[in-house]
PDB file of C-alpha atoms in Angstrom:
ATOM      1  CA  MET A   1     123.073 102.868 107.555  1.00  0.00           C
ATOM      2  CA  ASN A   2     121.169 100.031 106.035  1.00  0.00           C
ATOM      3  CA  GLN A   3     122.078  96.490 106.919  1.00  0.00           C
ATOM      4  CA  GLU A   4     120.711  93.227 105.199  1.00  0.00           C
ATOM      5  CA  THR A   5     121.195  89.551 105.987  1.00  0.00           C
ATOM      6  CA  VAL A   6     120.526  87.736 102.679  1.00  0.00           C
ATOM      7  CA  THR A   7     120.044  84.254 101.753  1.00  0.00           C
ATOM      8  CA  ALA A   8     121.476  83.351  98.228  1.00  0.00           C
ATOM      9  CA  PRO A   9     118.918  83.600  95.451  1.00  0.00           C
ATOM     10  CA  GLY A  10     117.431  80.290  94.568  1.00  0.00           C
ATOM     11  CA  GLU A  11     118.375  78.741  97.992  1.00  0.00           C
ATOM     12  CA  PRO A  12     115.464  77.280 100.004  1.00  0.00           C
ATOM     13  CA  THR A  13     115.056  78.951 103.453  1.00  0.00           C
ATOM     14  CA  VAL A  14     116.156  76.410 105.842  1.00  0.00           C
ATOM     15  CA  GLY A  15     116.158  77.426 109.257  1.00  0.00           C
ATOM     16  CA  THR A  16     115.867  81.248 109.686  1.00  0.00           C
ATOM     17  CA  ALA A  17     116.625  84.113 107.423  1.00  0.00           C
ATOM     18  CA  HIS A  18     116.794  87.765 108.595  1.00  0.00           C
ATOM     19  CA  PHE A  19     116.518  91.206 107.149  1.00  0.00           C
ATOM     20  CA  ARG A  20     117.080  94.322 108.976  1.00  0.00           C
ATOM     21  CA  THR A  21     117.271  98.090 108.089  1.00  0.00           C
ATOM     22  CA  THR A  22     116.943 101.461 109.667  1.00  0.00           C
ATOM     23  CA  PHE A  23     115.010 104.307 108.147  1.00  0.00           C
ATOM     24  CA  PRO A  24     114.468 107.850 108.853  1.00  0.00           C
ATOM     25  CA  THR A  25     110.930 108.433 110.255  1.00  0.00           C
ATOM     26  CA  THR A  26     109.689 110.094 107.258  1.00  0.00           C
ATOM     27  CA  ALA A  27     107.186 108.998 104.270  1.00  0.00           C
ATOM     28  CA  ARG A  28     110.186 108.699 102.188  1.00  0.00           C
ATOM     29  CA  GLY A  29     112.240 106.686 104.765  1.00  0.00           C
ATOM     30  CA  ALA A  30     109.303 104.283 105.165  1.00  0.00           C
ATOM     31  CA  HIS A  31     108.676 103.882 101.363  1.00  0.00           C
ATOM     32  CA  THR A  32     112.505 103.131 100.958  1.00  0.00           C
ATOM     33  CA  ALA A  33     112.508 100.457 103.856  1.00  0.00           C
ATOM     34  CA  ARG A  34     109.474  98.827 102.485  1.00  0.00           C
ATOM     35  CA  HIS A  35     110.912  98.405  98.953  1.00  0.00           C
ATOM     36  CA  ALA A  36     114.197  97.071 100.408  1.00  0.00           C
ATOM     37  CA  ALA A  37     112.273  94.506 102.356  1.00  0.00           C
ATOM     38  CA  GLU A  38     110.130  93.564  99.330  1.00  0.00           C
ATOM     39  CA  ARG A  39     113.300  92.994  97.234  1.00  0.00           C
ATOM     40  CA  TRP A  40     114.724  90.826 100.029  1.00  0.00           C
ATOM     41  CA  LEU A  41     111.606  88.771 100.353  1.00  0.00           C
ATOM     42  CA  ALA A  42     111.521  88.269  96.593  1.00  0.00           C
ATOM     43  CA  THR A  43     114.965  86.467  96.775  1.00  0.00           C
ATOM     44  CA  VAL A  44     114.411  84.320  99.816  1.00  0.00           C
ATOM     45  CA  ALA A  45     110.694  83.539  99.473  1.00  0.00           C
ATOM     46  CA  ALA A  46     110.209  83.748  95.755  1.00  0.00           C
ATOM     47  CA  ASP A  47     107.398  81.297  95.634  1.00  0.00           C
ATOM     48  CA  ASP A  48     105.182  83.030  98.224  1.00  0.00           C
ATOM     49  CA  ASP A  49     102.440  85.583  97.468  1.00  0.00           C
ATOM     50  CA  MET A  50     103.886  88.858  98.870  1.00  0.00           C
ATOM     51  CA  ALA A  51     100.718  91.032  98.566  1.00  0.00           C
ATOM     52  CA  THR A  52      99.607  90.814 102.262  1.00  0.00           C
ATOM     53  CA  PRO A  53     103.217  90.919 103.798  1.00  0.00           C
ATOM     54  CA  SER A  54     103.839  94.020 101.503  1.00  0.00           C
ATOM     55  CA  LEU A  55     100.609  95.625 102.920  1.00  0.00           C
ATOM     56  CA  LEU A  56     101.752  94.897 106.550  1.00  0.00           C
ATOM     57  CA  ILE A  57     105.157  96.245 105.994  1.00  0.00           C
ATOM     58  CA  ALA A  58     103.900  99.444 104.368  1.00  0.00           C
ATOM     59  CA  GLU A  59     101.346 100.018 107.094  1.00  0.00           C
ATOM     60  CA  LEU A  60     103.677  99.344 109.989  1.00  0.00           C
ATOM     61  CA  THR A  61     106.647 101.511 108.578  1.00  0.00           C
ATOM     62  CA  ALA A  62     104.040 104.280 107.610  1.00  0.00           C
ATOM     63  CA  ASN A  63     102.814 104.212 111.124  1.00  0.00           C
ATOM     64  CA  ALA A  64     106.252 104.459 112.497  1.00  0.00           C
ATOM     65  CA  ALA A  65     106.992 107.419 110.284  1.00  0.00           C
ATOM     66  CA  LEU A  66     103.680 109.177 111.391  1.00  0.00           C
ATOM     67  CA  HIS A  67     103.195 108.418 114.934  1.00  0.00           C
ATOM     68  CA  GLY A  68     106.714 107.321 115.985  1.00  0.00           C
ATOM     69  CA  ARG A  69     108.753 110.236 114.811  1.00  0.00           C
ATOM     70  CA  VAL A  70     111.299 111.720 117.240  1.00  0.00           C
ATOM     71  CA  HIS A  71     113.822 114.307 115.725  1.00  0.00           C
ATOM     72  CA  GLY A  72     117.140 112.750 114.925  1.00  0.00           C
ATOM     73  CA  ARG A  73     116.106 109.089 115.693  1.00  0.00           C
ATOM     74  CA  ASN A  74     115.578 106.444 113.122  1.00  0.00           C
ATOM     75  CA  ALA A  75     113.128 103.545 113.055  1.00  0.00           C
ATOM     76  CA  ARG A  76     114.119  99.895 112.456  1.00  0.00           C
ATOM     77  CA  LEU A  77     112.373  97.266 110.174  1.00  0.00           C
ATOM     78  CA  VAL A  78     113.285  93.567 110.908  1.00  0.00           C
ATOM     79  CA  LEU A  79     111.838  90.615 109.132  1.00  0.00           C
ATOM     80  CA  THR A  80     112.254  87.062 110.247  1.00  0.00           C
ATOM     81  CA  LEU A  81     111.515  84.250 107.868  1.00  0.00           C
ATOM     82  CA  THR A  82     111.139  80.747 109.064  1.00  0.00           C
ATOM     83  CA  SER A  83     109.468  77.754 107.255  1.00  0.00           C
ATOM     84  CA  ALA A  84     106.540  78.304 109.583  1.00  0.00           C
ATOM     85  CA  THR A  85     106.077  82.234 109.796  1.00  0.00           C
ATOM     86  CA  LEU A  86     107.095  85.559 108.543  1.00  0.00           C
ATOM     87  CA  ARG A  87     107.489  87.980 111.389  1.00  0.00           C
ATOM     88  CA  ILE A  88     107.475  91.762 110.629  1.00  0.00           C
ATOM     89  CA  GLU A  89     108.758  94.098 113.370  1.00  0.00           C
ATOM     90  CA  VAL A  90     108.927  97.915 113.516  1.00  0.00           C
ATOM     91  CA  THR A  91     110.720  99.844 116.090  1.00  0.00           C
ATOM     92  CA  ASP A  92     110.461 103.489 116.764  1.00  0.00           C
ATOM     93  CA  ALA A  93     111.400 105.919 119.536  1.00  0.00           C
ATOM     94  CA  ARG A  94     107.909 106.726 120.760  1.00  0.00           C
ATOM     95  CA  GLY A  95     107.113 104.312 123.492  1.00  0.00           C
ATOM     96  CA  GLU A  96     104.520 106.572 125.022  1.00  0.00           C
ATOM     97  CA  ARG A  97     102.294 106.334 122.016  1.00  0.00           C
ATOM     98  CA  LEU A  98     101.203 102.862 121.768  1.00  0.00           C
ATOM     99  CA  PRO A  99      99.022 101.589 118.846  1.00  0.00           C
ATOM    100  CA  ALA A 100      95.267 100.783 119.450  1.00  0.00           C
ATOM    101  CA  PRO A 101      92.526 100.159 117.155  1.00  0.00           C
ATOM    102  CA  PRO A 102      89.713 102.618 117.205  1.00  0.00           C
ATOM    103  CA  PRO A 103      87.088 101.953 119.750  1.00  0.00           C
ATOM    104  CA  GLY A 104      84.338  99.752 118.282  1.00  0.00           C
ATOM    105  CA  ALA A 105      86.745  98.150 115.826  1.00  0.00           C
ATOM    106  CA  GLU A 106      85.680 100.518 113.123  1.00  0.00           C
ATOM    107  CA  ALA A 107      87.353 103.538 111.543  1.00  0.00           C
ATOM    108  CA  PRO A 108      85.724 106.951 111.681  1.00  0.00           C
ATOM    109  CA  ASP A 109      83.684 107.593 108.383  1.00  0.00           C
ATOM    110  CA  ASP A 110      85.041 111.009 107.881  1.00  0.00           C
ATOM    111  CA  GLY A 111      88.535 110.549 109.220  1.00  0.00           C
ATOM    112  CA  GLU A 112      91.712 110.544 107.029  1.00  0.00           C
ATOM    113  CA  SER A 113      93.285 107.986 109.241  1.00  0.00           C
ATOM    114  CA  GLY A 114      92.512 105.307 111.746  1.00  0.00           C
ATOM    115  CA  ARG A 115      92.104 102.438 109.161  1.00  0.00           C
ATOM    116  CA  GLY A 116      95.614 101.110 109.453  1.00  0.00           C
ATOM    117  CA  LEU A 117      95.434  99.042 112.603  1.00  0.00           C
ATOM    118  CA  LEU A 118      92.073  97.549 111.279  1.00  0.00           C
ATOM    119  CA  LEU A 119      94.013  96.435 108.196  1.00  0.00           C
ATOM    120  CA  VAL A 120      96.870  94.913 110.281  1.00  0.00           C
ATOM    121  CA  THR A 121      94.260  93.116 112.468  1.00  0.00           C
ATOM    122  CA  SER A 122      92.354  91.643 109.620  1.00  0.00           C
ATOM    123  CA  LEU A 123      95.374  90.689 107.555  1.00  0.00           C
ATOM    124  CA  ALA A 124      97.804  89.323 110.217  1.00  0.00           C
ATOM    125  CA  ASP A 125      97.561  86.035 111.824  1.00  0.00           C
ATOM    126  CA  ALA A 126      98.815  87.801 115.092  1.00  0.00           C
ATOM    127  CA  TRP A 127     100.041  91.295 115.972  1.00  0.00           C
ATOM    128  CA  GLY A 128     100.932  93.170 119.079  1.00  0.00           C
ATOM    129  CA  CYS A 129     103.285  95.755 120.611  1.00  0.00           C
ATOM    130  CA  GLU A 130     106.114  95.530 123.038  1.00  0.00           C
ATOM    131  CA  PRO A 131     108.256  98.137 124.767  1.00  0.00           C
ATOM    132  CA  TYR A 132     111.683  98.531 123.473  1.00  0.00           C
ATOM    133  CA  PRO A 133     113.892 100.055 126.091  1.00  0.00           C
ATOM    134  CA  PRO A 134     114.813 102.749 127.010  1.00  0.00           C
ATOM    135  CA  GLY A 135     111.924 104.486 125.627  1.00  0.00           C
ATOM    136  CA  GLY A 136     110.733 102.994 122.246  1.00  0.00           C
ATOM    137  CA  LYS A 137     108.179 100.344 121.112  1.00  0.00           C
ATOM    138  CA  THR A 138     108.306  97.591 118.636  1.00  0.00           C
ATOM    139  CA  VAL A 139     105.125  96.755 116.836  1.00  0.00           C
ATOM    140  CA  TRP A 140     105.015  93.344 115.204  1.00  0.00           C
ATOM    141  CA  ALA A 141     102.780  91.204 112.802  1.00  0.00           C
ATOM    142  CA  GLU A 142     103.060  87.599 111.821  1.00  0.00           C
ATOM    143  CA  CYS A 143     101.954  85.669 108.940  1.00  0.00           C
ATOM    144  CA  ALA A 144     101.889  81.831 109.021  1.00  0.00           C
ATOM    145  CA  ARG A 145     103.435  79.891 106.099  1.00  0.00           C
ATOM    146  CA  GLY A 146     101.989  76.658 104.905  1.00  0.00           C
ATOM    147  CA  GLY A 147     104.938  74.541 105.875  1.00  0.00           C
ATOM    148  CA  ILE A 148     107.577  75.769 103.620  1.00  0.00           C
ATOM    149  CA  GLY A 149     105.048  76.799 101.177  1.00  0.00           C
ATOM    150  CA  PRO A 150     103.440  80.244 100.476  1.00  0.00           C
ATOM    151  CA  LEU A 151     102.604  82.758 103.011  1.00  0.00           C
ATOM    152  CA  SER A 152      98.889  82.597 104.077  1.00  0.00           C
ATOM    153  CA  CYS A 153      97.917  85.623 106.386  1.00  0.00           C
ATOM    154  CA  GLU A 154      94.235  84.936 106.869  1.00  0.00           C
ATOM    155  CA  GLY A 155      93.441  87.162 109.806  1.00  0.00           C
ATOM    156  CA  PRO A 156      93.427  86.389 113.545  1.00  0.00           C
ATOM    157  CA  ARG A 157      92.907  82.707 114.655  1.00  0.00           C
TER     158      ARG A 157
END
């Protein structure tokens, strides 16, 4: 079941706005969650540039679908928007598979994967991973906003 907390369109974001949805850990589930989050962001942060947050949401949900899959368990996407930041959290059921950038901070030349966390590292102002009891994990990324203005992820500080 999908759940959303929505701020009325056209209203400025005062305080904190939240979005939450669960999705099956499949490519289609990640795609659907990302598009729902983008629609929500378009209503609560219409003046913000959404390219970077969209990429971060896409990467984190895709990683949950690829690396966090447990049969019969869904993943969860949560967005928290304040006047200062957008926090993106994706929780999955695979707590033993923690994300780590490739050694040497570069992706293998011939690999089909291994670039996602490099992308997250370069685009997010901060990111990390936390345990989610009883056996999952939450991977998060944050983008700073300029006051109540546009989002401006510029990489690690």
